[in-house]
Coordinates of C-alpha atoms and ligand atoms in Angstrom, one line a residue:
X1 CA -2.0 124.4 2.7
X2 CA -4.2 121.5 4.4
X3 CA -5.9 119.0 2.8
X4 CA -9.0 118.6 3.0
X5 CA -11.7 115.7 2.6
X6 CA -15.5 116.3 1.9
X7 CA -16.7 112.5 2.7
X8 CA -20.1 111.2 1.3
X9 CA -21.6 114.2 -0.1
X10 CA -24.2 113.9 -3.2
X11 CA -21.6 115.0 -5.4
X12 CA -23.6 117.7 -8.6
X13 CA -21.6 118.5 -11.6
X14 CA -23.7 119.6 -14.4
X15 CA -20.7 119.9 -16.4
X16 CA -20.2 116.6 -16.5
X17 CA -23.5 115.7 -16.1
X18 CA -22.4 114.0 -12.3
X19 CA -24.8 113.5 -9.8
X20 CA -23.7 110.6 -6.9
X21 CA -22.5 110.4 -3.7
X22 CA -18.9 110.2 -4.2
X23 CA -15.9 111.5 -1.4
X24 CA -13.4 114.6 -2.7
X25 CA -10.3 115.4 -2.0
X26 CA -9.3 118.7 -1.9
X27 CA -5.2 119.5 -1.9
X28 CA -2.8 122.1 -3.1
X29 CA -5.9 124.6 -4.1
X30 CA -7.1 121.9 -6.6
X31 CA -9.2 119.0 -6.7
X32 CA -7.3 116.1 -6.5
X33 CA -9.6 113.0 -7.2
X34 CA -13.2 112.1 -6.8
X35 CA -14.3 108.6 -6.2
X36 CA -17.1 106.9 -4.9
X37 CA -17.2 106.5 -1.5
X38 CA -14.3 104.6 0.3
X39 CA -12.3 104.0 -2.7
X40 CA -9.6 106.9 -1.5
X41 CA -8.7 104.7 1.2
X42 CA -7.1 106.8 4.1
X43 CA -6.1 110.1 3.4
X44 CA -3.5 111.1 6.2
X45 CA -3.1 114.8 7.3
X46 CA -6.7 115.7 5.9
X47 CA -9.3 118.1 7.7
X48 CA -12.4 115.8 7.1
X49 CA -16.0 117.3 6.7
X50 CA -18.8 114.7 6.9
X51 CA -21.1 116.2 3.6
X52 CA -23.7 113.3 4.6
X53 CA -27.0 114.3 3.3
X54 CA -25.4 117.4 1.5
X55 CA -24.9 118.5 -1.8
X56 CA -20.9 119.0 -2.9
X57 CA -21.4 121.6 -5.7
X58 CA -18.9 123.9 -7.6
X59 CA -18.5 126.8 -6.1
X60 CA -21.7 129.4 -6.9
X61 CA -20.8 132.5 -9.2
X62 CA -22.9 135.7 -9.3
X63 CA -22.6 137.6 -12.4
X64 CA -24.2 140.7 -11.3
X65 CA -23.9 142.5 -7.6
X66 CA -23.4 146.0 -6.1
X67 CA -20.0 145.8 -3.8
X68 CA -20.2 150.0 -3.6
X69 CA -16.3 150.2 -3.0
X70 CA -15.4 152.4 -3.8
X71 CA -17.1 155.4 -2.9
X72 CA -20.7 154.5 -0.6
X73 CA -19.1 152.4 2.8
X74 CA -21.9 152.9 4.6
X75 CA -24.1 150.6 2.4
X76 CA -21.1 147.9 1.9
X77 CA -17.6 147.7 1.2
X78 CA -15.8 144.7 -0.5
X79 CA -14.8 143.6 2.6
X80 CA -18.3 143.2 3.6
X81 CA -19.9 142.5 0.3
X82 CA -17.6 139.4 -0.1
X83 CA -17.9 137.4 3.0
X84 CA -21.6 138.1 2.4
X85 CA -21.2 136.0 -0.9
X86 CA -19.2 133.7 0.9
X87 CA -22.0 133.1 3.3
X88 CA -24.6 132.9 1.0
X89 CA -22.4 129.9 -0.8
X90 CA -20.8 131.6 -3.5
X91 CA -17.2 131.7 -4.4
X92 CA -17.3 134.6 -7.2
X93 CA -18.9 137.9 -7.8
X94 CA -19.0 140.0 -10.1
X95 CA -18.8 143.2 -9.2
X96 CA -20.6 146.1 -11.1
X97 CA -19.1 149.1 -12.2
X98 CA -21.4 151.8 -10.9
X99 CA -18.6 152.8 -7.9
X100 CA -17.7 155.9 -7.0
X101 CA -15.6 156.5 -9.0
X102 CA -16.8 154.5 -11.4
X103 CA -14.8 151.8 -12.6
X104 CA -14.1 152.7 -16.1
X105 CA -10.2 152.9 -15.8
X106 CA -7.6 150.2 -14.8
X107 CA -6.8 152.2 -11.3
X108 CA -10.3 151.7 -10.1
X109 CA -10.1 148.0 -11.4
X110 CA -6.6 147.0 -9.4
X111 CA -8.0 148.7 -6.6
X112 CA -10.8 146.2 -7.1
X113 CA -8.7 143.5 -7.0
X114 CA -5.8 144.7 -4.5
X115 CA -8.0 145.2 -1.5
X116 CA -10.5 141.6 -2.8
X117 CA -7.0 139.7 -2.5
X118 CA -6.4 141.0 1.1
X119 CA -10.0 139.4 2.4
X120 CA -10.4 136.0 3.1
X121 CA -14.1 135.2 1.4
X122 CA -15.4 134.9 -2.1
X123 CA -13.3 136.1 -5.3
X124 CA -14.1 139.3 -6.8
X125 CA -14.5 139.6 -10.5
X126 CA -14.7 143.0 -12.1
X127 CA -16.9 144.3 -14.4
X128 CA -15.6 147.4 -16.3
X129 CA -18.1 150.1 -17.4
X130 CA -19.1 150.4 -20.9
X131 CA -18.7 154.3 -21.0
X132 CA -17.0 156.9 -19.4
X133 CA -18.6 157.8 -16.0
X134 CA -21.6 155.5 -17.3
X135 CA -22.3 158.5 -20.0
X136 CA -23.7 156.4 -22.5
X137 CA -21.4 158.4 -24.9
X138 CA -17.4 157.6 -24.7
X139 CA -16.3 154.0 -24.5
X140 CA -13.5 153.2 -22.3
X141 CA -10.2 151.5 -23.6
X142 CA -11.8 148.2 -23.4
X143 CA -8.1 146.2 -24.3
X144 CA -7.0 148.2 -21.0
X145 CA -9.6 147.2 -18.8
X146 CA -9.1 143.6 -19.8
X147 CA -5.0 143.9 -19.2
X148 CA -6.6 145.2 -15.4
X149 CA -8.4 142.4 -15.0
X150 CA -11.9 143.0 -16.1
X151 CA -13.9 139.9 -17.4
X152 CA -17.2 141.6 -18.0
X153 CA -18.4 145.0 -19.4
X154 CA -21.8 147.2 -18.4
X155 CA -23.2 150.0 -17.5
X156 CA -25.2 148.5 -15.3
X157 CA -28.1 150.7 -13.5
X158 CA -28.2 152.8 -16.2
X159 CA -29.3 151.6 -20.1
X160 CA -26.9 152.7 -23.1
X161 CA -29.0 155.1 -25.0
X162 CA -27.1 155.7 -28.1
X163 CA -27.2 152.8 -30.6
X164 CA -24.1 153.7 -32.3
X165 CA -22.3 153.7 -29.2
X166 CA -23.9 150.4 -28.0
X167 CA -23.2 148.8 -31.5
X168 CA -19.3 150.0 -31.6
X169 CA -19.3 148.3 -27.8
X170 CA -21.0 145.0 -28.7
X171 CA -17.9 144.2 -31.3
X172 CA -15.1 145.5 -29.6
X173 CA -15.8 144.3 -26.8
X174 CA -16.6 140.1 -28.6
X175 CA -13.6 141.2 -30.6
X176 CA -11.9 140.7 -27.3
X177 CA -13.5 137.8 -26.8
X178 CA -15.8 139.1 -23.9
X179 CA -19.8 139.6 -23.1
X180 CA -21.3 143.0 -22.5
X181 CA -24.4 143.0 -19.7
X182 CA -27.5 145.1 -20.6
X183 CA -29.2 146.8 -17.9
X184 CA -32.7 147.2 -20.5
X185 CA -34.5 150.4 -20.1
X186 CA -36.0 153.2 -22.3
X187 CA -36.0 155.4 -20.0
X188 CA -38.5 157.6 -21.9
X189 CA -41.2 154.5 -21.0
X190 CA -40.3 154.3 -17.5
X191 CA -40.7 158.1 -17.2
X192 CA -41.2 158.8 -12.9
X193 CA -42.1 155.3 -12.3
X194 CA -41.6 154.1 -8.8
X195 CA -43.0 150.4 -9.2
X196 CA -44.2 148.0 -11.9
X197 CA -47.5 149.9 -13.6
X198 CA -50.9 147.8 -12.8
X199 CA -53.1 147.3 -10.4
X200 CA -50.6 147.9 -7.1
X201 CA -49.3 151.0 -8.7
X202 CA -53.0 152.2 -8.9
X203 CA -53.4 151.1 -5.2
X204 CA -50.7 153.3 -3.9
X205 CA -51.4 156.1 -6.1
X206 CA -48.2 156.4 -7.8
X207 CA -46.9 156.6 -11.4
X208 CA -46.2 153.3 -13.2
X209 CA -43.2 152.0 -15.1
X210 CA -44.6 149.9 -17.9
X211 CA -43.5 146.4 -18.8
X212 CA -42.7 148.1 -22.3
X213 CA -39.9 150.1 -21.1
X214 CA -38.0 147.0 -20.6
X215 CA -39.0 144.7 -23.9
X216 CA -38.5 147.6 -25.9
X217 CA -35.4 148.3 -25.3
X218 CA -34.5 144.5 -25.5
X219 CA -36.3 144.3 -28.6
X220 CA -33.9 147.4 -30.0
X221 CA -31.0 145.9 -28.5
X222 CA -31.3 141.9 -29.9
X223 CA -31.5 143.4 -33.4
X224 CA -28.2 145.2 -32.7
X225 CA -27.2 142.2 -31.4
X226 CA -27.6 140.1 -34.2
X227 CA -26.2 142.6 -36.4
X228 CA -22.8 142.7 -34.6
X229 CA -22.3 139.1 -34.0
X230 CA -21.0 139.5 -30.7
X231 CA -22.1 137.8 -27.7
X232 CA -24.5 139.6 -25.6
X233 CA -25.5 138.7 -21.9
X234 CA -29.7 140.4 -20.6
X235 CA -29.6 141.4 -17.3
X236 CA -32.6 141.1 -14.7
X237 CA -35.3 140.0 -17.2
X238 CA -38.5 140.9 -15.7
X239 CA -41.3 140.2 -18.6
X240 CA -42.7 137.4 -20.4
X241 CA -42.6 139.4 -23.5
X242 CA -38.9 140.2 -23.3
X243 CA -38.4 136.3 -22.5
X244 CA -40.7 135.5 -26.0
X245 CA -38.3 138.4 -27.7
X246 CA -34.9 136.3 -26.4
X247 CA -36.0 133.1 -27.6
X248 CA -37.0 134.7 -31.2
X249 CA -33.3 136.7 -31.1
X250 CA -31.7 133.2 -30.8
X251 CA -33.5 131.6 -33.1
X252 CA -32.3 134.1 -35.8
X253 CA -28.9 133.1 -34.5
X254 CA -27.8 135.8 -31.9
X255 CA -25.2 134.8 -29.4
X256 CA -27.6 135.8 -26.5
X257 CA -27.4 134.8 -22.6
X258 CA -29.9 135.9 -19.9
X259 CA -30.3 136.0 -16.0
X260 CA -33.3 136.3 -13.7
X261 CA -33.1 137.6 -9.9
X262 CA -34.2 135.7 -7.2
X263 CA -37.1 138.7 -6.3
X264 CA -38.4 138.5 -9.9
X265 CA -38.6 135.0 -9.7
X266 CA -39.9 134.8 -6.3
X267 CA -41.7 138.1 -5.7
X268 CA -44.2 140.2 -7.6
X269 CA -45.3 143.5 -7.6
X270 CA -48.1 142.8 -4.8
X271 CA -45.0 142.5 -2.1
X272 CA -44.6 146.3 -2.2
X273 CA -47.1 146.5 -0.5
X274 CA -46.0 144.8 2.4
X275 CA -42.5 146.0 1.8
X276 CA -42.6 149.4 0.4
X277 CA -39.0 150.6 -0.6
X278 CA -37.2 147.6 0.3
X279 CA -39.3 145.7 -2.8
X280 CA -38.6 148.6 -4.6
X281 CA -35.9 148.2 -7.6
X282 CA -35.3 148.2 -11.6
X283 CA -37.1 147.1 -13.5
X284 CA -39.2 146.7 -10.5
X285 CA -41.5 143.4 -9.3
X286 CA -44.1 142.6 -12.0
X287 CA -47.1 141.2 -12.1
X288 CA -48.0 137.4 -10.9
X289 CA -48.2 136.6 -14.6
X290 CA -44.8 137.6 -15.7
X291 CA -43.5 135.8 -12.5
X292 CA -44.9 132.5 -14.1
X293 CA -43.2 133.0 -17.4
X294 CA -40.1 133.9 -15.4
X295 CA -40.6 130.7 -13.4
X296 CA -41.1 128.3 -17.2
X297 CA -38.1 129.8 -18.6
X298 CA -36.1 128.9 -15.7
X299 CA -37.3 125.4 -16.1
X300 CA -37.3 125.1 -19.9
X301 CA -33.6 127.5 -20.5
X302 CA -34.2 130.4 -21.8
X303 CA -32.8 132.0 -18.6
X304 CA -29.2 131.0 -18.5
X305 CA -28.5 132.2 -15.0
X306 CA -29.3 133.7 -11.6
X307 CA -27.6 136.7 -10.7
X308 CA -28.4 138.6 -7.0
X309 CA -28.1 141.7 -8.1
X310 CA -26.9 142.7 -4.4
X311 CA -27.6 146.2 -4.2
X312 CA -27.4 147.4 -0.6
X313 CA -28.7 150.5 0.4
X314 CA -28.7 152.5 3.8
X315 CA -32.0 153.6 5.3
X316 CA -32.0 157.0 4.3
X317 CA -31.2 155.8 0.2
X318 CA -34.9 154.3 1.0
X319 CA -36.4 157.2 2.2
X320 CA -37.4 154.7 5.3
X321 CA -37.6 157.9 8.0
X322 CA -40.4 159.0 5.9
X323 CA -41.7 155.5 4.8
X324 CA -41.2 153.1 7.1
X325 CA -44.8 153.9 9.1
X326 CA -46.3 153.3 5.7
X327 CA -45.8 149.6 4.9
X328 CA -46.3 146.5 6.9
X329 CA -45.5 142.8 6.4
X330 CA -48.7 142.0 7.8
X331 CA -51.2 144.0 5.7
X332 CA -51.2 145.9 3.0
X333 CA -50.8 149.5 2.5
X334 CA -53.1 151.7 0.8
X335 CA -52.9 154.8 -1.4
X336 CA -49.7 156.8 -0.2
X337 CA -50.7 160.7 0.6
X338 CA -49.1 162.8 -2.3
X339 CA -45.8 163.8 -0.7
X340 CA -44.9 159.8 0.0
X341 CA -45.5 158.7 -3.2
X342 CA -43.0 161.5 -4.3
X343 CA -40.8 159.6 -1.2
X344 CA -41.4 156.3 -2.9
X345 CA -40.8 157.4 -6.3
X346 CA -37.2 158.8 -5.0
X347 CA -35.9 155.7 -2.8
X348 CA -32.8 154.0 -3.8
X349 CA -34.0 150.9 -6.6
X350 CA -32.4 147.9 -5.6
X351 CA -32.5 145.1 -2.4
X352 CA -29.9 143.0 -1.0
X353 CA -29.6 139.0 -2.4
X354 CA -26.0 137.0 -1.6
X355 CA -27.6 135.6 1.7
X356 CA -30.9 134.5 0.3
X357 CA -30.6 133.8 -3.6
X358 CA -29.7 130.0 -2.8
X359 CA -32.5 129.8 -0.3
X360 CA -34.8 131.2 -2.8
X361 CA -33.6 129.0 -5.6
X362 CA -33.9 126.0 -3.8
X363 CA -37.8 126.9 -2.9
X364 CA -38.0 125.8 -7.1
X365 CA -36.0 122.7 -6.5
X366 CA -38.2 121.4 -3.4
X367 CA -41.3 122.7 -5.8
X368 CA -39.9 120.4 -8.5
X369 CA -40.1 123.3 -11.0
X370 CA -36.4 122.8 -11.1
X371 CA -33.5 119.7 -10.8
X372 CA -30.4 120.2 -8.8
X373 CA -28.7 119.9 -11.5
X374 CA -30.6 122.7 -13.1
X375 CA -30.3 125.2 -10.6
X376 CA -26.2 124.0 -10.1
X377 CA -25.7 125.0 -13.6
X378 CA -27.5 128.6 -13.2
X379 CA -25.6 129.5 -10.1
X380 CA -22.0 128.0 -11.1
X381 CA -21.7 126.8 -15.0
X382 CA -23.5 129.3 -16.8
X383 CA -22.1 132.6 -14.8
X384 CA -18.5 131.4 -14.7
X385 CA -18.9 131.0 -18.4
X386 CA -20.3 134.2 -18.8
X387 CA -17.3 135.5 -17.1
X388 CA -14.6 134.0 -18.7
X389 CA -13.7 132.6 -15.4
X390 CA -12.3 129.3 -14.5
X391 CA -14.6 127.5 -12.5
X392 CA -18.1 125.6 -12.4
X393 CA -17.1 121.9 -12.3
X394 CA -15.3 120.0 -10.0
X395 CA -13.2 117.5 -12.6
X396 CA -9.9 116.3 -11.2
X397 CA -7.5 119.2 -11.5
X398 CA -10.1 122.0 -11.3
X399 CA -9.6 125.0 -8.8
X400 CA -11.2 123.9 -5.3
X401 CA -13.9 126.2 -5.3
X402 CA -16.8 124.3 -3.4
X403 CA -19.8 124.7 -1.7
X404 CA -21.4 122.4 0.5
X405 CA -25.0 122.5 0.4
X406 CA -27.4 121.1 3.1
X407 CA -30.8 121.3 1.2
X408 CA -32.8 120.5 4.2
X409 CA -31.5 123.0 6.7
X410 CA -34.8 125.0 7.6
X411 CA -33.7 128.6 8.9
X412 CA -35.6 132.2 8.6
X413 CA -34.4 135.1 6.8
X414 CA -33.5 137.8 9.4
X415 CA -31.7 140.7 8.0
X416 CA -30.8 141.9 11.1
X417 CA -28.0 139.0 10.7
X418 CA -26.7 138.9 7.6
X419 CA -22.7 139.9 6.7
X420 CA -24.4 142.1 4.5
X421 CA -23.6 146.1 5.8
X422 CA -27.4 146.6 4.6
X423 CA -30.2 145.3 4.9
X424 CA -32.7 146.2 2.3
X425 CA -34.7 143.0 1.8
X426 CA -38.4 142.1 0.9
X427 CA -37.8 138.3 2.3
X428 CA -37.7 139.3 5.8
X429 CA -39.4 136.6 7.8
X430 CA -39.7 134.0 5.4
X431 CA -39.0 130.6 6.1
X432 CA -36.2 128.7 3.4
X433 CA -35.3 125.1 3.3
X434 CA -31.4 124.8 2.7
X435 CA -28.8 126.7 3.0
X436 CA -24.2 126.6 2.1
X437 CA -22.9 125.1 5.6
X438 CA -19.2 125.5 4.2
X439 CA -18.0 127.3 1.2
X440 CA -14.2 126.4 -0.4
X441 CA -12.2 129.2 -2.0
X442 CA -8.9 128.0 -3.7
X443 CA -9.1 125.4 -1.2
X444 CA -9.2 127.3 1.9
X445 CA -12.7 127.0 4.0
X446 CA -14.0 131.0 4.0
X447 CA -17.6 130.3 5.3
X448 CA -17.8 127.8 7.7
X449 CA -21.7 127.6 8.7
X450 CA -22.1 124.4 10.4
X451 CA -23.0 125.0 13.7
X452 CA -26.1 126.2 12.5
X453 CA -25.5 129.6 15.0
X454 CA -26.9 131.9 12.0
X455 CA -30.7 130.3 11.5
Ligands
ZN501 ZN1 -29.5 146.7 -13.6

């Protein structure tokens, strides 16, 4: 194994509260030292990367994407999903358990892992169901699941209904000294919705889902929460209400983490009409409003983390044969004729994210609504904490996951490109500032951007 030399990057470690231009030395999977620059003196036998005018980060972690292996290749496989991470700068993913079949047993987790270890891009980190088959009624041997290898629990894409079944979850599961994710969503509220209820829902002449659905589930849930003691992680949150209901739960002491998406902070519901299904997902794009109070909890940290939530789709998930006439990026849409609002209403929730959630959080950093630092410690710290993961700093000794950041790098968002097997995005066309050039996995390069081909 080489070594390798990033020289003269601005070196971020929110863990340590670093931020200075210092050169690193990579070796044997590990860092080896970190001083300012020069002070190494000459390192023999190292591949040397010039990280002038970049930023030398740990290694980005996403606590929440859709690999779809197994069971839907056509949409991605881990192959695919994972050198997508890897070129959108992260070194970990999580991977959700709503696979086919789901991964709610220790085969489907090793076969998780087994075919992760034989690709050469970001780690994969599984997340275990909560429930059989994502039932919402019969827990899976959580101990088992852990001995596989899984470091997270949820039923993601679909909410846990019964609240004794939740509650038994939320302490076996901190009993073992892991989070559960909750994907919030009475689903009673969100009825036939096909996009956030308000004035675009109106527009296009379809049914609604109501902010409500989502805080009141999270208001159910944070009481159960606090009851059990155990820590509990809030997916995707979409609402300034559920944000005012977080910060209350923690105040009365639960043990509460949260993440927002990069199209809830960047997007709201408005882009559906320009992208139809492709900004269609759950809980779906809300209004300008609760994009705001998404935005001030980023800055202020009520929102722990941001997490993709990749979730590739083919064209026909997105009813795009039927739909694709309908939208436009360049004007809006009107009302839908009766039988493609039903189209709407039925398309696949969900858009891709590894290869534009750092562009998209860096659009808040050049804003100045966010530092660095900030944004470092919601893409790396926060998640690999979340995941019980080793990772998210960069101390002497630490595993040489890295990415190499070059915040100026202006490129456009052309899905057309990306790793991605899908390519189900509402940011097509949009111009980004910055960009991972190289991305360090156990101290191996597995994304090596800089020739600046992919822009
Ligand atoms: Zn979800």
């Amino acid at each position: 194994m080489s070594r390798i030399l990033l020289r003269g990057g601005r070196l971020i470690d929110p863990a340590r509260e670093i931020d200075e231009t210092c050169d690193l030395l990579v070796a044997q999977g590990s860092v080896e030292a970190v001083e300012r620059p020069g002070r190494l003196g000459l390192v023999e036998d190292a591949t040397v990367i010039d990280a002038g005018g970049c930023w030398v980060v740990p290694g980005l972690v996403d606590p929440h994407v859709h690999l779809r292996d197994p069971g839907f290749p056509e949409k991605e496989t881990i192959a695919t999903g994972l050198r997508a991470a890897a070129a959108g700068g992260f070194t970990a993913v999580a991977a959700m358990a709503n696979t086919s079949p789901v991964n709610d047993s220790p085969e489907v987790t090793r076969y998780m892992l087994e075919h992760a270890a034989s690709v050469h891009a970001a780690r994969l980190v599984p997340v275990s169901a909560v429930t059989r088959g994502l039932g919402g009624r019969e827990t899976v041997d959580f101990a088992a699941m852990v001995a596989a290898g899984a470091q997270l629990f949820s039923d993601d894409g679909i909410p846990i209904d019964d609240q004794a079944v939740l509650a038994s979850a939320m302490e076996q599961i901190g009993r073992l000294g892991f989070a559960i994710s909750l994907h919030e969503e009475d689903r009673t509220l969100t009825a036939n919705g096909a996009v956030n209820a308000g004035e675009v829902s109106k527009q296009l002449g379809v049914a609604g889902v109501p902010a409500r659905a989502e805080t009141e589930r999270i208001r159910r849930d944070l009481a159960l929460a606090i009851g059990a003691g155990a820590p509990v992680h809030i997916a995707h949150v979409s609402t300034a209400l559920s944000l005012d209901l977080i910060r209350a739960a923690r105040r009365r002491g639960a043990q509460l983490t949260c993440e927002a998406t990069p199209h809830h902070f960047a997007l709201d519901d408005r882009a559906v009409l320009r992208w139809g299904p492709n900004a269609k997902m759950a809980p779906p794009l809300r209004s300008a409003r609760d994009v705001e109070a998404v935005v001030a909890a980023m800055a202020d940290g009520t929102i722990n983390m941001i997490a993709t939530d990749h979730a590739p789709h083919d064209p026909h998930s997105k009813r795009m044969e039927r739909l694709a006439g309908w939208f436009s990026p360049t004007s809006d849409c009107g009302r839908l004729p009766e039988g493609d609002g039903e189209a709407l209403t039925r398309a696949a929730n969900g858009v891709v994210g590894l290869e534009t959630a750092l562009g998209l959080a860096l659009e808040l950093v050049h804003r100045s609504v966010i530092g660095p630092a900030r944004m470092v410690e919601m893409m790396s710290l926060r998640s690999a904490q979340l995941l019980r993961m080793e990772g998210g700093t960069l101390e002497e000794g630490a595993r040489a996951d890295i990415t190499l950041i070059d915040p100026n790098m202006e490129w456009t968002v052309d899905p057309a490109k990306f790793i991605s097997k899908s390519r189900n995005s509402p940011f097509a066309g949009r111009r980004l500032k910055g960009r991972a050039i190289v991305t360090i996995v156990a101290g191996n390069v597995v994304y090596d951007g800089r020739s600046g081909a992919r822009t």
